[in-house]
Amino acid sequence: MYRPVGGTLLFNLKEEVISDMFRLPLDLRHTCEQHEGMAGYGWDEYDIRNGGRQTIHDAGNFLDVTTEFVKVPEGNHGGNWGVRIKGIPRDDAPPALKTAVFFYAGTDGLGQLEATDDEEEVGYEGAVAFNGETADLGKFKIDITKGLESNNHPQSSHPAYKEKPLDRTFVHSLQVPPEATWQSKPLAFASMKTTIDAYVEQYSEERLPPPSQVYTIQHSPGPGNMHFVQKVFEGAFEFDVLYSAADASRAMTSESVTNRITAAAQSFKERFAQVLNPRPPFSKTEFDTFSKSLFSNLLGGIGYFYGDALIDRSYASEYDEENEGFWEETEEARSRNEQKLEGPYELFTSIPSRPFFPRGFLWDEGFHLLPILDWDVDLTLEIIKSWFNLMDEDGWIGREQILGPEARTKVPVEFQVQYPHYANPPTLFFVLDAFLDKVKSAQQIRSEDQKPIKNQDYSAHLDNEDAAGLYLKSLYPLLKRHYYWYRKTQSGDIKSYDRKAFSNKEAYRWRGRTPRHILTSGLDDYPRPQPPHPGELHTDLISWMGMMTRVMKRIAETAGETEDAKTYASIENAIIRNIDDLHWDDEVQTYCDATIDDYEEDVHVCHKGYISLFPFMTGLVASDSPRLGAILDLIGDPEELWSDHGVRSLSKKDEFYGTDENYWRSPVWMNMNYLIVKELLNVASKTGQHQARAKKLYSQLRLNLVQTVYKSWQETGFAWEQYNPETGEGQRTQHFTGWTSLVVKIMNMPSLDGKGGHDEL
């Protein structure tokens, strides 16, 4: 679970199997990491408002761990919660498997937390209790139960066992600098090392107690801002952690946890069937389980992040990237290391991947929130507001939110600094557009005197007629500032190169370009014009700006900003016209980036792939467009982009296909494929010459994408960052439950084959 910080309370759980005196550093599970011998882990079902169940299949430690988390909202400080922790040895586990489980609780700011006295001084025989108070939470109590009577603990004839019997619970209370509270693993190791050193001195290395006795923390309960709790088990185990707010009507108990677990599971099942149920041909139980798991892990990745950030606000002239060879100038400017720590900032967000990308990414977040919006409108709007509250006075939001020293340990040094001239795809506007669709649908239901489904806990902004308008009006000034920041900082040059276009203003170029990458575009190593040139124009960016402008127009209309809406309508028209004028290549029959050649002439550089599809993916190609036929041909051609596992990022015919880093040079990405399948559905739903073709492509692509992600999930236990277009195997980051979870929305899309499903499923 993510640890809230900024003067409040933090928690975590870790476990290790004790089998060897020398394997502790390898076997201890602390933070969520890749490639630690896991056979899969994550939420089986989860609702941020009620709780859920998480399973960790720790094949390396021969143990399956289940955590069931429930919440009881009430009072003025959030109410109560509880966690039930269960461990079951796997089928291949050695007999009498021994496991140490550590729980820690602490405060990293003002507040207090203290363990109650242990009268016997050799470990708590029953429950462990902590009393605490912080400004945000008020007074509270934490109880860690003894657990089931069936719990067993290691026994030993060694003299050390009498001094520290392992059927007791050990607590080590510490006072550490607030900025060090996140470093719990070395603190736990330090406590165990003190125990080990004492045993070596008392018994010698040759007569040490068994490992389960040696690897225990000191037992020293009391006041402090960091408290470690350790239990040692043999075989299966179960115990609860119970949090009770002082102003709650009743304390949290194990019985109430049991009841809440049952209620939360039933509530999740019913809501999922109502909101995100897989449709044919994905109606079988295995797809239901798969869909719930992916969505629960997306929702379970939501966290609150707090801390300072490294930002370079030198505004060096080199960062304007206006000269030929500009990438060398910007590299030199960055080497001056003029970044400074700013903040602290706070962010409420979901994340792409718990083990590898445990932080907020601007362009990922829009994709994350699309399925979350279907589930919980109000939660989604809170997250959007949190992102826009990060904006500076110019309208910039950092594309990667690396907040605090703990977050920076997960990021290579060269990627930690954020630059206020760097943009990122504005995908949050997809979510605002989808929200406006929901507002329109709710208004239509009310106007037709239909009885709407009330979901006050999830969609007060739809159930209350005025709430949506008030939200958009309050957010509109930030959205407008952000929009014009893009127009100012990412503009492209039409006039200097005598380009012919409907508008002499609507052209765009990503800043942050190098010969190998445009990291700011999100499509890092996708082939671009070489060498980079200040006269470049980028197809994907003008498409993003067209989508953004269209959504700004809708928001302005809803917020009553009539004149602004007219301005956006004019800009939108100019962008759509300029996409064709500046980026369509008649010879190649596709959209291309543009650059300036050695003769100072405007030329297209065409690498067929996702870049070619961006006007279509962002909804800017009308169903009667003369370009649509060629776009559908490109999507459906197996020698270009089509594969049995989804649409490739780059054409098989391209000279750069599968080369170099091969990050965006062949693999199948679910976020781009979601946009493609969504637009195919739009075309397939409208009468026209391309309807039948779009319907066929939509049905087959939808099937291919779901089968690919599902098969890999079945085989590996994980969703992946990308998928191999030839084999369908998951690649790169594992447990990538961010935008890969869009497959849940794809399963929820309608079947258009008229058969109600495919027999092979």
mmCIF file of N, CA, C and O in Angstrom, residues 328-375:
data_model
loop_
_atom_site.group_PDB
_atom_site.id
_atom_site.type_symbol
_atom_site.label_atom_id
_atom_site.label_comp_id
_atom_site.label_asym_id
_atom_site.label_seq_id
_atom_site.Cartn_x
_atom_site.Cartn_y
_atom_site.Cartn_z
ATOM 1 N N GLU A 328 22.580 19.845 -29.274
ATOM 2 C CA GLU A 328 23.888 19.950 -28.635
ATOM 3 C C GLU A 328 23.917 21.127 -27.665
ATOM 4 O O GLU A 328 24.523 21.054 -26.587
ATOM 5 N N GLU A 329 23.244 22.213 -28.045
ATOM 6 C CA GLU A 329 23.172 23.375 -27.156
ATOM 7 C C GLU A 329 22.366 23.059 -25.899
ATOM 8 O O GLU A 329 22.756 23.450 -24.790
ATOM 9 N N THR A 330 21.264 22.351 -26.067
ATOM 10 C CA THR A 330 20.450 22.034 -24.889
ATOM 11 C C THR A 330 21.168 21.055 -23.969
ATOM 12 O O THR A 330 21.045 21.145 -22.743
ATOM 13 N N GLU A 331 21.935 20.150 -24.543
ATOM 14 C CA GLU A 331 22.703 19.228 -23.711
ATOM 15 C C GLU A 331 23.726 19.988 -22.870
ATOM 16 O O GLU A 331 23.919 19.696 -21.687
ATOM 17 N N GLU A 332 24.351 20.984 -23.489
ATOM 18 C CA GLU A 332 25.322 21.789 -22.745
ATOM 19 C C GLU A 332 24.626 22.588 -21.650
ATOM 20 O O GLU A 332 25.139 22.706 -20.528
ATOM 21 N N ALA A 333 23.434 23.120 -21.943
ATOM 22 C CA ALA A 333 22.683 23.878 -20.936
ATOM 23 C C ALA A 333 22.295 22.980 -19.770
ATOM 24 O O ALA A 333 22.383 23.387 -18.602
ATOM 25 N N ARG A 334 21.871 21.764 -20.052
ATOM 26 C CA ARG A 334 21.507 20.843 -18.978
ATOM 27 C C ARG A 334 22.715 20.473 -18.124
ATOM 28 O O ARG A 334 22.590 20.262 -16.914
ATOM 29 N N SER A 335 23.882 20.398 -18.764
ATOM 30 C CA SER A 335 25.095 20.019 -18.030
ATOM 31 C C SER A 335 25.508 21.061 -17.006
ATOM 32 O O SER A 335 26.331 20.778 -16.125
ATOM 33 N N ARG A 336 24.939 22.267 -17.106
ATOM 34 C CA ARG A 336 25.262 23.296 -16.106
ATOM 35 C C ARG A 336 24.577 23.022 -14.766
ATOM 36 O O ARG A 336 24.871 23.691 -13.765
ATOM 37 N N ASN A 337 23.656 22.059 -14.748
ATOM 38 C CA ASN A 337 23.014 21.607 -13.509
ATOM 39 C C ASN A 337 22.438 22.753 -12.690
ATOM 40 O O ASN A 337 22.761 22.937 -11.514
ATOM 41 N N GLU A 338 21.567 23.511 -13.316
ATOM 42 C CA GLU A 338 20.968 24.656 -12.627
ATOM 43 C C GLU A 338 19.634 24.315 -11.968
ATOM 44 O O GLU A 338 18.898 25.200 -11.548
ATOM 45 N N GLN A 339 19.337 23.022 -11.878
ATOM 46 C CA GLN A 339 18.099 22.601 -11.227
ATOM 47 C C GLN A 339 18.175 22.844 -9.719
ATOM 48 O O GLN A 339 19.248 22.848 -9.118
ATOM 49 N N LYS A 340 17.001 23.040 -9.137
ATOM 50 C CA LYS A 340 16.882 23.229 -7.695
ATOM 51 C C LYS A 340 15.685 22.436 -7.183
ATOM 52 O O LYS A 340 14.745 22.164 -7.917
ATOM 53 N N LEU A 341 15.762 22.100 -5.901
ATOM 54 C CA LEU A 341 14.621 21.444 -5.273
ATOM 55 C C LEU A 341 13.526 22.466 -5.018
ATOM 56 O O LEU A 341 13.783 23.538 -4.472
ATOM 57 N N GLU A 342 12.306 22.131 -5.432
ATOM 58 C CA GLU A 342 11.149 22.986 -5.188
ATOM 59 C C GLU A 342 10.069 22.178 -4.476
ATOM 60 O O GLU A 342 9.995 20.967 -4.581
ATOM 61 N N GLY A 343 9.200 22.875 -3.800
ATOM 62 C CA GLY A 343 8.089 22.209 -3.145
ATOM 63 C C GLY A 343 8.145 22.376 -1.647
ATOM 64 O O GLY A 343 8.800 23.289 -1.142
ATOM 65 N N PRO A 344 7.441 21.523 -0.920
ATOM 66 C CA PRO A 344 6.862 20.262 -1.368
ATOM 67 C C PRO A 344 5.574 20.422 -2.165
ATOM 68 O O PRO A 344 4.842 21.387 -2.011
ATOM 69 N N TYR A 345 5.339 19.423 -3.045
ATOM 70 C CA TYR A 345 4.113 19.313 -3.811
ATOM 71 C C TYR A 345 3.354 18.075 -3.340
ATOM 72 O O TYR A 345 3.936 17.171 -2.735
ATOM 73 N N GLU A 346 2.077 18.028 -3.644
ATOM 74 C CA GLU A 346 1.290 16.831 -3.345
ATOM 75 C C GLU A 346 0.499 16.439 -4.582
ATOM 76 O O GLU A 346 0.095 17.286 -5.377
ATOM 77 N N LEU A 347 0.309 15.139 -4.743
ATOM 78 C CA LEU A 347 -0.406 14.633 -5.912
ATOM 79 C C LEU A 347 -1.185 13.384 -5.539
ATOM 80 O O LEU A 347 -0.661 12.459 -4.920
ATOM 81 N N PHE A 348 -2.435 13.369 -5.930
ATOM 82 C CA PHE A 348 -3.323 12.209 -5.797
ATOM 83 C C PHE A 348 -3.469 11.627 -7.191
ATOM 84 O O PHE A 348 -4.004 12.285 -8.094
ATOM 85 N N THR A 349 -2.983 10.404 -7.408
ATOM 86 C CA THR A 349 -2.894 9.899 -8.773
ATOM 87 C C THR A 349 -2.848 8.377 -8.792
ATOM 88 O O THR A 349 -2.538 7.737 -7.786
ATOM 89 N N SER A 350 -3.132 7.812 -9.942
ATOM 90 C CA SER A 350 -2.823 6.410 -10.178
ATOM 91 C C SER A 350 -1.429 6.335 -10.808
ATOM 92 O O SER A 350 -0.824 7.366 -11.118
ATOM 93 N N ILE A 351 -0.929 5.129 -10.998
ATOM 94 C CA ILE A 351 0.442 4.943 -11.470
ATOM 95 C C ILE A 351 0.479 3.874 -12.563
ATOM 96 O O ILE A 351 -0.413 3.030 -12.647
ATOM 97 N N PRO A 352 1.528 3.858 -13.382
ATOM 98 C CA PRO A 352 1.608 2.831 -14.430
ATOM 99 C C PRO A 352 1.936 1.434 -13.904
ATOM 100 O O PRO A 352 1.403 0.454 -14.393
ATOM 101 N N SER A 353 2.858 1.348 -12.915
ATOM 102 C CA SER A 353 3.338 0.045 -12.476
ATOM 103 C C SER A 353 3.880 0.153 -11.062
ATOM 104 O O SER A 353 4.772 0.970 -10.798
ATOM 105 N N ARG A 354 3.368 -0.661 -10.150
ATOM 106 C CA ARG A 354 3.821 -0.596 -8.768
ATOM 107 C C ARG A 354 5.304 -0.915 -8.622
ATOM 108 O O ARG A 354 6.004 -0.246 -7.859
ATOM 109 N N PRO A 355 5.866 -1.937 -9.313
ATOM 110 C CA PRO A 355 7.281 -2.233 -9.093
ATOM 111 C C PRO A 355 8.242 -1.293 -9.807
ATOM 112 O O PRO A 355 9.343 -1.069 -9.314
ATOM 113 N N PHE A 356 7.854 -0.749 -10.972
ATOM 114 C CA PHE A 356 8.850 -0.044 -11.788
ATOM 115 C C PHE A 356 8.552 1.437 -11.985
ATOM 116 O O PHE A 356 9.476 2.236 -12.124
ATOM 117 N N PHE A 357 7.300 1.817 -12.018
ATOM 118 C CA PHE A 357 6.927 3.223 -12.207
ATOM 119 C C PHE A 357 5.945 3.657 -11.112
ATOM 120 O O PHE A 357 4.791 4.000 -11.396
ATOM 121 N N PRO A 358 6.397 3.654 -9.835
ATOM 122 C CA PRO A 358 5.460 3.976 -8.742
ATOM 123 C C PRO A 358 5.327 5.475 -8.507
ATOM 124 O O PRO A 358 5.614 5.975 -7.418
ATOM 125 N N ARG A 359 4.899 6.203 -9.539
ATOM 126 C CA ARG A 359 4.772 7.665 -9.450
ATOM 127 C C ARG A 359 3.843 8.128 -10.568
ATOM 128 O O ARG A 359 3.468 7.348 -11.449
ATOM 129 N N GLY A 360 3.487 9.414 -10.525
ATOM 130 C CA GLY A 360 2.558 9.940 -11.499
ATOM 131 C C GLY A 360 3.215 10.331 -12.805
ATOM 132 O O GLY A 360 4.257 10.998 -12.809
ATOM 133 N N PHE A 361 2.602 9.939 -13.933
ATOM 134 C CA PHE A 361 3.045 10.324 -15.276
ATOM 135 C C PHE A 361 1.884 11.022 -15.966
ATOM 136 O O PHE A 361 0.784 10.461 -16.057
ATOM 137 N N LEU A 362 2.140 12.211 -16.486
ATOM 138 C CA LEU A 362 1.066 13.036 -17.017
ATOM 139 C C LEU A 362 0.332 12.367 -18.162
ATOM 140 O O LEU A 362 -0.899 12.323 -18.190
ATOM 141 N N TRP A 363 1.060 11.840 -19.151
ATOM 142 C CA TRP A 363 0.334 11.317 -20.312
ATOM 143 C C TRP A 363 -0.248 9.934 -20.038
ATOM 144 O O TRP A 363 -1.254 9.554 -20.620
ATOM 145 N N ASP A 364 0.321 9.193 -19.089
ATOM 146 C CA ASP A 364 -0.277 7.926 -18.689
ATOM 147 C C ASP A 364 -1.618 8.151 -17.996
ATOM 148 O O ASP A 364 -2.555 7.362 -18.169
ATOM 149 N N GLU A 365 -1.692 9.227 -17.199
ATOM 150 C CA GLU A 365 -2.831 9.375 -16.300
ATOM 151 C C GLU A 365 -4.162 9.497 -17.028
ATOM 152 O O GLU A 365 -5.179 8.979 -16.558
ATOM 153 N N GLY A 366 -4.175 10.150 -18.171
ATOM 154 C CA GLY A 366 -5.422 10.243 -18.921
ATOM 155 C C GLY A 366 -5.947 8.877 -19.324
ATOM 156 O O GLY A 366 -7.156 8.605 -19.242
ATOM 157 N N PHE A 367 -5.051 7.989 -19.739
ATOM 158 C CA PHE A 367 -5.475 6.631 -20.091
ATOM 159 C C PHE A 367 -5.937 5.867 -18.856
ATOM 160 O O PHE A 367 -6.915 5.112 -18.905
ATOM 161 N N HIS A 368 -5.219 6.047 -17.733
ATOM 162 C CA HIS A 368 -5.624 5.364 -16.497
ATOM 163 C C HIS A 368 -7.054 5.722 -16.101
ATOM 164 O O HIS A 368 -7.822 4.877 -15.635
ATOM 165 N N LEU A 369 -7.372 7.006 -16.248
ATOM 166 C CA LEU A 369 -8.640 7.496 -15.702
ATOM 167 C C LEU A 369 -9.853 7.166 -16.563
ATOM 168 O O LEU A 369 -10.990 7.306 -16.098
ATOM 169 N N LEU A 370 -9.642 6.720 -17.788
ATOM 170 C CA LEU A 370 -10.802 6.404 -18.636
ATOM 171 C C LEU A 370 -11.649 5.263 -18.050
ATOM 172 O O LEU A 370 -12.869 5.411 -17.915
ATOM 173 N N PRO A 371 -11.060 4.124 -17.667
ATOM 174 C CA PRO A 371 -11.901 3.115 -17.012
ATOM 175 C C PRO A 371 -12.310 3.509 -15.598
ATOM 176 O O PRO A 371 -13.402 3.152 -15.144
ATOM 177 N N ILE A 372 -11.448 4.255 -14.892
ATOM 178 C CA ILE A 372 -11.796 4.677 -13.532
ATOM 179 C C ILE A 372 -13.004 5.616 -13.560
ATOM 180 O O ILE A 372 -13.857 5.576 -12.667
ATOM 181 N N LEU A 373 -13.108 6.457 -14.588
ATOM 182 C CA LEU A 373 -14.255 7.355 -14.721
ATOM 183 C C LEU A 373 -15.560 6.573 -14.794
ATOM 184 O O LEU A 373 -16.575 6.988 -14.225
ATOM 185 N N ASP A 374 -15.555 5.447 -15.488
ATOM 186 C CA ASP A 374 -16.764 4.629 -15.575
ATOM 187 C C ASP A 374 -17.166 4.100 -14.199
ATOM 188 O O ASP A 374 -18.352 3.971 -13.898
ATOM 189 N N TRP A 375 -16.184 3.812 -13.391
ATOM 190 C CA TRP A 375 -16.430 3.226 -12.072
ATOM 191 C C TRP A 375 -16.785 4.277 -11.028
ATOM 192 O O TRP A 375 -17.706 4.099 -10.242
#
